[in-house]
Amino acid sequence: MGETHIARRRRLAALVAGRGAGALLVTRLVNVRYLTGLDSSRAALLVPADGPAVLATDNRYAGTAEQVCPELPIVVGRFVAEALTARAAADGHGPLGFEAHDLTVEHHTALAGQAEVELTPLGHLVEELRLVKDEEEIALLREACAISDRAFASVLPEIRAGVTERAVAVALERAMVDFGAERAAFESIVASGPNGAVPHHHPGGRELQPGDLVTLDFGALYGGYHADMTRTVAIGEPAGWQRDVYDLVHRAQLAAVAAARPGAETKAVDAAARDVIKDAGHGDAFTHGLGHGVGLEIHEAPLMGYDKTGKLMDRVPITAEPGVYLTGRGGVRIEDTLVVRPGGPEILTTTTKDLLVL
């Protein structure tokens, strides 16, 4: 992806120039990775409005950096932000923008004290670029989701009465790695019976029981990109109220997916699902936003909620995950990762959304 990273840095340089800065100091590690391909625990990148970018990392990653981004000059040392701030001053790249959402007050104070260049916050410029994915990124997301689907299918026989939530979660995460994931994209959720009423329940020692609904929220990490999907299954024949709630959430999820088009307001997509649930009398039981963007992070822009602003665009991956949570009884959530497209969303998580009775 060398040419891809070069093109990303060029687009960022144009944004930096448009903000009247001489350069941007990129310190968020995920943003450094997006712009260079280097996955590191200590790195920073200097992106001038005019001129070549400079990467800084420490001795542990210097060799990797030379292999991953040979086109970049590399400064090797422990204090990466300080080195690049000094480089910006020496090269006359002022004022120097920085990522105020990443740099601590203490670190900013230290940089400002040593810098011979004006420091100015430039907002979330790299995140703005990351919002719309290129087809290479979408291909990685598509594979992460395919791994997640395969892992779920392989674990279904293990989801039965007498097995603990934690055992199912471990089996899911092992299966994702076996199918090619780097690891799980996040801590898997397995919530059975009354625990299903807690949206982010931590799987524990409760054994699955006949009559339970079981919510499984999980995803694979592949090539740095995060899948996110949720399915709710039944252990034995579900009760009438369980089928009713499941069908309600299913309808709400389909409504949200249908509304996810370029130009749609994010709050309108949330409303497409929320109104279905509200009209059925369960509005107070849908307690979170509809979804979020995914990519190099599991939670990215845009955020999808009734109080969120913004519009969807072509090639923006999002999740659609409405739920109904009934305290003491259980809950249902259904989630897909999808990519917004002009002709309708591309659904990346393809496991059936019909209620599976195990």
Tab-separated table of N, CA, C and O in Angstrom, residues 69-180:
chain	number	residue	atom	x	y	z
A	69	CYS	N	7.948	1.587	5.034
A	69	CYS	CA	7.856	2.882	4.330
A	69	CYS	C	9.262	3.367	3.946
A	69	CYS	O	9.753	4.346	4.516
A	70	PRO	N	9.885	2.695	2.999
A	70	PRO	CA	11.251	3.060	2.611
A	70	PRO	C	11.357	4.428	1.967
A	70	PRO	O	12.461	4.986	1.869
A	71	GLU	N	10.244	4.980	1.517
A	71	GLU	CA	10.271	6.290	0.865
A	71	GLU	C	10.394	7.445	1.850
A	71	GLU	O	10.633	8.593	1.446
A	72	LEU	N	10.252	7.153	3.153
A	72	LEU	CA	10.254	8.213	4.156
A	72	LEU	C	11.603	8.322	4.858
A	72	LEU	O	12.188	7.304	5.241
A	73	PRO	N	12.099	9.550	5.074
A	73	PRO	CA	13.234	9.717	5.991
A	73	PRO	C	12.781	9.384	7.412
A	73	PRO	O	11.660	9.710	7.802
A	74	ILE	N	13.654	8.705	8.162
A	74	ILE	CA	13.278	8.224	9.486
A	74	ILE	C	14.236	8.770	10.526
A	74	ILE	O	15.465	8.645	10.399
A	75	VAL	N	13.672	9.379	11.556
A	75	VAL	CA	14.430	9.842	12.715
A	75	VAL	C	14.256	8.797	13.804
A	75	VAL	O	13.122	8.437	14.148
A	76	VAL	N	15.369	8.297	14.343
A	76	VAL	CA	15.311	7.243	15.343
A	76	VAL	C	15.679	7.818	16.705
A	76	VAL	O	16.732	8.437	16.874
A	77	GLY	N	14.795	7.616	17.666
A	77	GLY	CA	15.034	8.099	19.019
A	77	GLY	C	13.812	7.881	19.880
A	77	GLY	O	12.731	7.548	19.377
A	78	ARG	N	13.972	8.094	21.174
A	78	ARG	CA	12.893	7.834	22.108
A	78	ARG	C	11.844	8.940	22.098
A	78	ARG	O	10.647	8.683	22.195
A	79	PHE	N	12.269	10.174	21.960
A	79	PHE	CA	11.366	11.321	22.095
A	79	PHE	C	10.957	11.791	20.704
A	79	PHE	O	11.502	12.738	20.147
A	80	VAL	N	9.975	11.089	20.152
A	80	VAL	CA	9.643	11.256	18.743
A	80	VAL	C	8.977	12.601	18.460
A	80	VAL	O	9.286	13.255	17.462
A	81	ALA	N	8.044	13.021	19.307
A	81	ALA	CA	7.359	14.301	19.071
A	81	ALA	C	8.334	15.461	19.205
A	81	ALA	O	8.293	16.420	18.413
A	82	GLU	N	9.218	15.359	20.190
A	82	GLU	CA	10.202	16.427	20.389
A	82	GLU	C	11.149	16.528	19.192
A	82	GLU	O	11.475	17.633	18.721
A	83	ALA	N	11.577	15.377	18.673
A	83	ALA	CA	12.491	15.379	17.535
A	83	ALA	C	11.849	16.001	16.309
A	83	ALA	O	12.484	16.787	15.579
A	84	LEU	N	10.593	15.697	16.071
A	84	LEU	CA	9.927	16.232	14.884
A	84	LEU	C	9.547	17.701	15.054
A	84	LEU	O	9.517	18.455	14.080
A	85	THR	N	9.274	18.110	16.282
A	85	THR	CA	9.017	19.532	16.529
A	85	THR	C	10.273	20.341	16.243
A	85	THR	O	10.214	21.408	15.597
A	86	ALA	N	11.422	19.831	16.684
A	86	ALA	CA	12.686	20.506	16.391
A	86	ALA	C	12.963	20.503	14.888
A	86	ALA	O	13.454	21.499	14.335
A	87	ARG	N	12.623	19.407	14.218
A	87	ARG	CA	12.823	19.322	12.764
A	87	ARG	C	11.958	20.353	12.051
A	87	ARG	O	12.399	21.019	11.102
A	88	ALA	N	10.711	20.506	12.484
A	88	ALA	CA	9.820	21.489	11.874
A	88	ALA	C	10.374	22.897	12.026
A	88	ALA	O	10.326	23.710	11.093
A	89	ALA	N	10.890	23.210	13.225
A	89	ALA	CA	11.458	24.534	13.457
A	89	ALA	C	12.685	24.758	12.578
A	89	ALA	O	12.845	25.825	11.959
A	90	ALA	N	13.536	23.736	12.494
A	90	ALA	CA	14.763	23.877	11.697
A	90	ALA	C	14.459	24.056	10.215
A	90	ALA	O	15.172	24.782	9.508
A	91	ASP	N	13.391	23.403	9.755
A	91	ASP	CA	13.029	23.497	8.335
A	91	ASP	C	12.101	24.660	8.024
A	91	ASP	O	11.675	24.830	6.876
A	92	GLY	N	11.755	25.435	9.042
A	92	GLY	CA	10.909	26.606	8.829
A	92	GLY	C	9.450	26.287	8.582
A	92	GLY	O	8.738	27.056	7.929
A	93	HIS	N	8.973	25.136	9.127
A	93	HIS	CA	7.577	24.737	8.934
A	93	HIS	C	6.716	25.265	10.082
A	93	HIS	O	6.329	24.536	10.987
A	94	GLY	N	6.425	26.545	10.033
A	94	GLY	CA	5.580	27.102	11.069
A	94	GLY	C	4.420	27.876	10.461
A	94	GLY	O	4.507	28.309	9.300
A	95	PRO	N	3.349	28.053	11.233
A	95	PRO	CA	3.085	27.418	12.531
A	95	PRO	C	2.900	25.903	12.394
A	95	PRO	O	2.528	25.417	11.328
A	96	LEU	N	3.160	25.186	13.501
A	96	LEU	CA	3.100	23.730	13.501
A	96	LEU	C	1.790	23.269	14.128
A	96	LEU	O	1.523	23.527	15.299
A	97	GLY	N	0.974	22.614	13.333
A	97	GLY	CA	-0.267	22.063	13.858
A	97	GLY	C	-0.012	20.812	14.673
A	97	GLY	O	0.982	20.108	14.464
A	98	PHE	N	-0.922	20.544	15.614
A	98	PHE	CA	-0.811	19.314	16.404
A	98	PHE	C	-2.201	18.763	16.670
A	98	PHE	O	-3.215	19.448	16.487
A	99	GLU	N	-2.261	17.495	17.103
A	99	GLU	CA	-3.521	16.817	17.373
A	99	GLU	C	-3.886	17.025	18.842
A	99	GLU	O	-3.466	16.271	19.719
A	100	ALA	N	-4.690	18.043	19.089
A	100	ALA	CA	-5.019	18.405	20.474
A	100	ALA	C	-5.819	17.319	21.176
A	100	ALA	O	-5.805	17.238	22.411
A	101	HIS	N	-6.510	16.484	20.415
A	101	HIS	CA	-7.284	15.402	21.016
A	101	HIS	C	-6.395	14.249	21.452
A	101	HIS	O	-6.870	13.300	22.092
A	102	ASP	N	-5.111	14.300	21.104
A	102	ASP	CA	-4.184	13.233	21.484
A	102	ASP	C	-3.104	13.724	22.442
A	102	ASP	O	-2.761	13.032	23.394
A	103	LEU	N	-2.576	14.878	22.207
A	103	LEU	CA	-1.479	15.407	23.013
A	103	LEU	C	-1.997	15.831	24.384
A	103	LEU	O	-2.966	16.578	24.484
A	104	THR	N	-1.362	15.339	25.446
A	104	THR	CA	-1.771	15.757	26.788
A	104	THR	C	-1.361	17.195	27.045
A	104	THR	O	-0.471	17.743	26.371
A	105	VAL	N	-1.981	17.811	28.023
A	105	VAL	CA	-1.607	19.175	28.412
A	105	VAL	C	-0.150	19.211	28.829
A	105	VAL	O	0.611	20.132	28.468
A	106	GLU	N	0.281	18.208	29.597
A	106	GLU	CA	1.665	18.159	30.058
A	106	GLU	C	2.645	18.072	28.901
A	106	GLU	O	3.660	18.782	28.865
A	107	HIS	N	2.317	17.202	27.928
A	107	HIS	CA	3.214	17.036	26.779
A	107	HIS	C	3.230	18.296	25.916
A	107	HIS	O	4.292	18.724	25.438
A	108	HIS	N	2.071	18.901	25.738
A	108	HIS	CA	2.017	20.142	24.970
A	108	HIS	C	2.847	21.230	25.627
A	108	HIS	O	3.581	21.972	24.959
A	109	THR	N	2.744	21.337	26.937
A	109	THR	CA	3.519	22.346	27.667
A	109	THR	C	5.011	22.127	27.460
A	109	THR	O	5.775	23.080	27.249
A	110	ALA	N	5.429	20.856	27.512
A	110	ALA	CA	6.844	20.550	27.311
A	110	ALA	C	7.290	20.893	25.891
A	110	ALA	O	8.369	21.477	25.688
A	111	LEU	N	6.473	20.542	24.893
A	111	LEU	CA	6.825	20.858	23.510
A	111	LEU	C	6.881	22.371	23.283
A	111	LEU	O	7.796	22.877	22.622
A	112	ALA	N	5.900	23.073	23.818
A	112	ALA	CA	5.866	24.524	23.645
A	112	ALA	C	7.076	25.178	24.295
A	112	ALA	O	7.595	26.186	23.793
A	113	GLY	N	7.538	24.608	25.403
A	113	GLY	CA	8.698	25.162	26.090
A	113	GLY	C	9.982	24.984	25.315
A	113	GLY	O	10.896	25.828	25.407
A	114	GLN	N	10.086	23.900	24.536
A	114	GLN	CA	11.309	23.642	23.783
A	114	GLN	C	11.230	24.117	22.345
A	114	GLN	O	12.242	24.284	21.673
A	115	ALA	N	10.008	24.341	21.860
A	115	ALA	CA	9.830	24.602	20.438
A	115	ALA	C	10.229	26.021	20.058
A	115	ALA	O	9.942	26.973	20.780
A	116	GLU	N	10.859	26.137	18.904
A	116	GLU	CA	11.134	27.447	18.317
A	116	GLU	C	10.189	27.667	17.144
A	116	GLU	O	10.550	28.233	16.122
A	117	VAL	N	8.952	27.190	17.328
A	117	VAL	CA	7.922	27.314	16.310
A	117	VAL	C	6.577	27.415	17.030
A	117	VAL	O	6.390	26.831	18.099
A	118	GLU	N	5.674	28.171	16.463
A	118	GLU	CA	4.337	28.308	17.058
A	118	GLU	C	3.568	27.004	16.903
A	118	GLU	O	3.535	26.404	15.844
A	119	LEU	N	2.915	26.566	18.013
A	119	LEU	CA	2.080	25.372	17.985
A	119	LEU	C	0.612	25.780	17.907
A	119	LEU	O	0.167	26.661	18.653
A	120	THR	N	-0.129	25.134	17.019
A	120	THR	CA	-1.539	25.480	16.853
A	120	THR	C	-2.369	24.210	16.650
A	120	THR	O	-1.982	23.337	15.869
A	121	PRO	N	-3.489	24.067	17.366
A	121	PRO	CA	-4.330	22.873	17.173
A	121	PRO	C	-5.015	22.926	15.814
A	121	PRO	O	-5.507	23.960	15.391
A	122	LEU	N	-5.071	21.766	15.137
A	122	LEU	CA	-5.673	21.715	13.803
A	122	LEU	C	-6.878	20.800	13.717
A	122	LEU	O	-7.356	20.500	12.628
A	123	GLY	N	-7.368	20.330	14.868
A	123	GLY	CA	-8.564	19.509	14.827
A	123	GLY	C	-8.269	18.082	14.393
A	123	GLY	O	-7.149	17.595	14.456
A	124	HIS	N	-9.313	17.407	13.888
A	124	HIS	CA	-9.253	15.977	13.563
A	124	HIS	C	-9.022	15.782	12.061
A	124	HIS	O	-9.801	15.102	11.384
A	125	LEU	N	-7.942	16.335	11.540
A	125	LEU	CA	-7.729	16.298	10.093
A	125	LEU	C	-7.564	14.871	9.573
A	125	LEU	O	-8.130	14.515	8.529
A	126	VAL	N	-6.768	14.064	10.264
A	126	VAL	CA	-6.539	12.705	9.760
A	126	VAL	C	-7.817	11.888	9.876
A	126	VAL	O	-8.150	11.102	8.983
A	127	GLU	N	-8.551	12.067	10.956
A	127	GLU	CA	-9.816	11.348	11.109
A	127	GLU	C	-10.798	11.722	10.001
A	127	GLU	O	-11.590	10.878	9.559
A	128	GLU	N	-10.751	12.966	9.543
A	128	GLU	CA	-11.599	13.363	8.423
A	128	GLU	C	-11.248	12.570	7.168
A	128	GLU	O	-12.136	12.151	6.406
A	129	LEU	N	-9.963	12.366	6.949
A	129	LEU	CA	-9.546	11.558	5.805
A	129	LEU	C	-9.955	10.096	5.975
A	129	LEU	O	-10.347	9.434	5.006
A	130	ARG	N	-9.852	9.603	7.195
A	130	ARG	CA	-10.136	8.190	7.455
A	130	ARG	C	-11.617	7.853	7.340
A	130	ARG	O	-11.977	6.681	7.201
A	131	LEU	N	-12.479	8.838	7.395
A	131	LEU	CA	-13.915	8.597	7.398
A	131	LEU	C	-14.363	7.789	6.181
A	131	LEU	O	-15.065	6.776	6.297
A	132	VAL	N	-13.960	8.222	5.003
A	132	VAL	CA	-14.304	7.520	3.760
A	132	VAL	C	-13.176	6.556	3.436
A	132	VAL	O	-12.022	6.960	3.306
A	133	LYS	N	-13.512	5.266	3.315
A	133	LYS	CA	-12.499	4.241	3.077
A	133	LYS	C	-12.248	4.061	1.586
A	133	LYS	O	-13.155	4.226	0.762
A	134	ASP	N	-11.009	3.686	1.246
A	134	ASP	CA	-10.731	3.288	-0.122
A	134	ASP	C	-11.041	1.799	-0.267
A	134	ASP	O	-11.317	1.096	0.713
A	135	GLU	N	-10.998	1.308	-1.500
A	135	GLU	CA	-11.413	-0.073	-1.738
A	135	GLU	C	-10.447	-1.084	-1.110
A	135	GLU	O	-10.847	-2.204	-0.780
A	136	GLU	N	-9.180	-0.699	-0.928
A	136	GLU	CA	-8.245	-1.593	-0.241
A	136	GLU	C	-8.666	-1.779	1.215
A	136	GLU	O	-8.618	-2.900	1.748
A	137	GLU	N	-9.076	-0.694	1.848
A	137	GLU	CA	-9.537	-0.790	3.233
A	137	GLU	C	-10.817	-1.622	3.322
A	137	GLU	O	-10.983	-2.451	4.234
A	138	ILE	N	-11.723	-1.386	2.388
A	138	ILE	CA	-12.992	-2.124	2.415
A	138	ILE	C	-12.747	-3.611	2.199
A	138	ILE	O	-13.422	-4.457	2.808
A	139	ALA	N	-11.770	-3.956	1.376
A	139	ALA	CA	-11.447	-5.371	1.172
A	139	ALA	C	-10.956	-6.009	2.475
A	139	ALA	O	-11.299	-7.168	2.774
A	140	LEU	N	-10.173	-5.278	3.262
A	140	LEU	CA	-9.714	-5.803	4.551
A	140	LEU	C	-10.883	-5.951	5.518
A	140	LEU	O	-10.984	-6.956	6.241
A	141	LEU	N	-11.769	-4.966	5.526
A	141	LEU	CA	-12.972	-5.073	6.352
A	141	LEU	C	-13.841	-6.249	5.922
A	141	LEU	O	-14.383	-6.979	6.763
A	142	ARG	N	-13.969	-6.438	4.624
A	142	ARG	CA	-14.793	-7.528	4.106
A	142	ARG	C	-14.247	-8.876	4.582
A	142	ARG	O	-15.009	-9.764	4.980
A	143	GLU	N	-12.923	-9.029	4.570
A	143	GLU	CA	-12.329	-10.284	5.026
A	143	GLU	C	-12.476	-10.441	6.535
A	143	GLU	O	-12.741	-11.546	7.029
A	144	ALA	N	-12.318	-9.346	7.292
A	144	ALA	CA	-12.522	-9.423	8.742
A	144	ALA	C	-13.934	-9.896	9.058
A	144	ALA	O	-14.150	-10.711	9.972
A	145	CYS	N	-14.906	-9.403	8.299
A	145	CYS	CA	-16.293	-9.806	8.519
A	145	CYS	C	-16.528	-11.255	8.088
A	145	CYS	O	-17.263	-12.001	8.751
A	146	ALA	N	-15.903	-11.675	6.989
A	146	ALA	CA	-16.055	-13.055	6.538
A	146	ALA	C	-15.482	-14.023	7.570
A	146	ALA	O	-16.065	-15.082	7.834
A	147	ILE	N	-14.358	-13.669	8.174
A	147	ILE	CA	-13.779	-14.491	9.239
A	147	ILE	C	-14.746	-14.579	10.410
A	147	ILE	O	-14.951	-15.653	10.992
A	148	SER	N	-15.365	-13.460	10.752
A	148	SER	CA	-16.325	-13.441	11.855
A	148	SER	C	-17.506	-14.351	11.568
A	148	SER	O	-17.961	-15.110	12.439
A	149	ASP	N	-18.029	-14.280	10.350
A	149	ASP	CA	-19.141	-15.159	9.958
A	149	ASP	C	-18.754	-16.631	10.067
A	149	ASP	O	-19.519	-17.452	10.597
A	150	ARG	N	-17.573	-16.966	9.558
A	150	ARG	CA	-17.135	-18.367	9.584
A	150	ARG	C	-16.942	-18.849	11.019
A	150	ARG	O	-17.294	-19.990	11.355
A	151	ALA	N	-16.382	-17.990	11.854
A	151	ALA	CA	-16.159	-18.378	13.249
A	151	ALA	C	-17.486	-18.634	13.957
A	151	ALA	O	-17.628	-19.614	14.701
A	152	PHE	N	-18.463	-17.769	13.721
A	152	PHE	CA	-19.771	-17.946	14.347
A	152	PHE	C	-20.397	-19.277	13.922
A	152	PHE	O	-20.900	-20.044	14.761
A	153	ALA	N	-20.340	-19.559	12.634
A	153	ALA	CA	-20.920	-20.811	12.135
A	153	ALA	C	-20.239	-22.020	12.775
A	153	ALA	O	-20.896	-23.012	13.114
A	154	SER	N	-18.926	-21.936	12.966
A	154	SER	CA	-18.202	-23.079	13.518
A	154	SER	C	-18.488	-23.296	14.994
A	154	SER	O	-18.376	-24.424	15.499
A	155	VAL	N	-18.873	-22.219	15.707
A	155	VAL	CA	-19.093	-22.296	17.147
A	155	VAL	C	-20.546	-22.626	17.488
A	155	VAL	O	-20.853	-23.025	18.613
A	156	LEU	N	-21.448	-22.503	16.541
A	156	LEU	CA	-22.866	-22.743	16.822
A	156	LEU	C	-23.120	-24.066	17.548
A	156	LEU	O	-23.924	-24.098	18.494
A	157	PRO	N	-22.466	-25.177	17.173
A	157	PRO	CA	-22.739	-26.427	17.892
A	157	PRO	C	-22.345	-26.390	19.366
A	157	PRO	O	-22.831	-27.218	20.150
A	158	GLU	N	-21.468	-25.448	19.738
A	158	GLU	CA	-21.029	-25.356	21.130
A	158	GLU	C	-21.950	-24.484	21.979
A	158	GLU	O	-21.789	-24.413	23.202
A	159	ILE	N	-22.902	-23.800	21.339
A	159	ILE	CA	-23.817	-22.918	22.073
A	159	ILE	C	-25.027	-23.753	22.477
A	159	ILE	O	-25.975	-23.939	21.704
A	160	ARG	N	-24.958	-24.277	23.688
A	160	ARG	CA	-26.005	-25.196	24.149
A	160	ARG	C	-26.121	-25.094	25.659
A	160	ARG	O	-25.247	-24.545	26.341
A	161	ALA	N	-27.191	-25.619	26.177
A	161	ALA	CA	-27.419	-25.609	27.620
A	161	ALA	C	-26.260	-26.284	28.345
A	161	ALA	O	-25.740	-27.314	27.900
A	162	GLY	N	-25.858	-25.670	29.469
A	162	GLY	CA	-24.790	-26.223	30.290
A	162	GLY	C	-23.423	-25.637	30.018
A	162	GLY	O	-22.505	-25.792	30.833
A	163	VAL	N	-23.252	-24.943	28.903
A	163	VAL	CA	-21.978	-24.295	28.568
A	163	VAL	C	-21.999	-22.874	29.123
A	163	VAL	O	-23.025	-22.197	29.066
A	164	THR	N	-20.878	-22.418	29.660
A	164	THR	CA	-20.852	-21.076	30.243
A	164	THR	C	-20.688	-20.006	29.163
A	164	THR	O	-20.181	-20.268	28.063
A	165	GLU	N	-21.120	-18.794	29.505
A	165	GLU	CA	-20.918	-17.651	28.616
A	165	GLU	C	-19.442	-17.500	28.266
A	165	GLU	O	-19.080	-17.270	27.103
A	166	ARG	N	-18.597	-17.605	29.281
A	166	ARG	CA	-17.168	-17.411	29.053
A	166	ARG	C	-16.618	-18.463	28.095
A	166	ARG	O	-15.803	-18.153	27.221
A	167	ALA	N	-17.056	-19.703	28.225
A	167	ALA	CA	-16.579	-20.757	27.329
A	167	ALA	C	-16.964	-20.465	25.883
A	167	ALA	O	-16.169	-20.696	24.955
A	168	VAL	N	-18.159	-19.948	25.667
A	168	VAL	CA	-18.584	-19.605	24.311
A	168	VAL	C	-17.739	-18.457	23.770
A	168	VAL	O	-17.304	-18.476	22.605
A	169	ALA	N	-17.482	-17.446	24.607
A	169	ALA	CA	-16.671	-16.309	24.175
A	169	ALA	C	-15.266	-16.751	23.786
A	169	ALA	O	-14.715	-16.326	22.760
A	170	VAL	N	-14.669	-17.616	24.599
A	170	VAL	CA	-13.325	-18.114	24.300
A	170	VAL	C	-13.331	-18.919	23.001
A	170	VAL	O	-12.422	-18.792	22.162
A	171	ALA	N	-14.348	-19.749	22.811
A	171	ALA	CA	-14.443	-20.539	21.591
A	171	ALA	C	-14.561	-19.638	20.358
A	171	ALA	O	-13.941	-19.905	19.313
A	172	LEU	N	-15.348	-18.577	20.466
A	172	LEU	CA	-15.495	-17.637	19.357
A	172	LEU	C	-14.157	-16.989	19.016
A	172	LEU	O	-13.769	-16.903	17.839
A	173	GLU	N	-13.448	-16.528	20.033
A	173	GLU	CA	-12.196	-15.820	19.791
A	173	GLU	C	-11.133	-16.771	19.250
A	173	GLU	O	-10.344	-16.395	18.374
A	174	ARG	N	-11.129	-18.016	19.734
A	174	ARG	CA	-10.187	-19.003	19.198
A	174	ARG	C	-10.509	-19.304	17.742
A	174	ARG	O	-9.607	-19.405	16.891
A	175	ALA	N	-11.785	-19.426	17.433
A	175	ALA	CA	-12.181	-19.732	16.057
A	175	ALA	C	-11.803	-18.606	15.106
A	175	ALA	O	-11.356	-18.865	13.972
A	176	MET	N	-11.950	-17.368	15.534
A	176	MET	CA	-11.578	-16.256	14.662
A	176	MET	C	-10.097	-16.297	14.322
A	176	MET	O	-9.702	-16.090	13.165
A	177	VAL	N	-9.265	-16.589	15.318
A	177	VAL	CA	-7.832	-16.707	15.056
A	177	VAL	C	-7.548	-17.898	14.143
A	177	VAL	O	-6.753	-17.808	13.196
A	178	ASP	N	-8.223	-18.989	14.381
A	178	ASP	CA	-8.030	-20.172	13.540
A	178	ASP	C	-8.393	-19.898	12.086
A	178	ASP	O	-7.788	-20.467	11.157
A	179	PHE	N	-9.357	-19.031	11.858
A	179	PHE	CA	-9.785	-18.713	10.495
A	179	PHE	C	-8.987	-17.565	9.871
A	179	PHE	O	-9.295	-17.144	8.755
A	180	GLY	N	-7.979	-17.055	10.585
A	180	GLY	CA	-7.082	-16.076	9.967
A	180	GLY	C	-7.038	-14.706	10.594
A	180	GLY	O	-6.304	-13.824	10.106
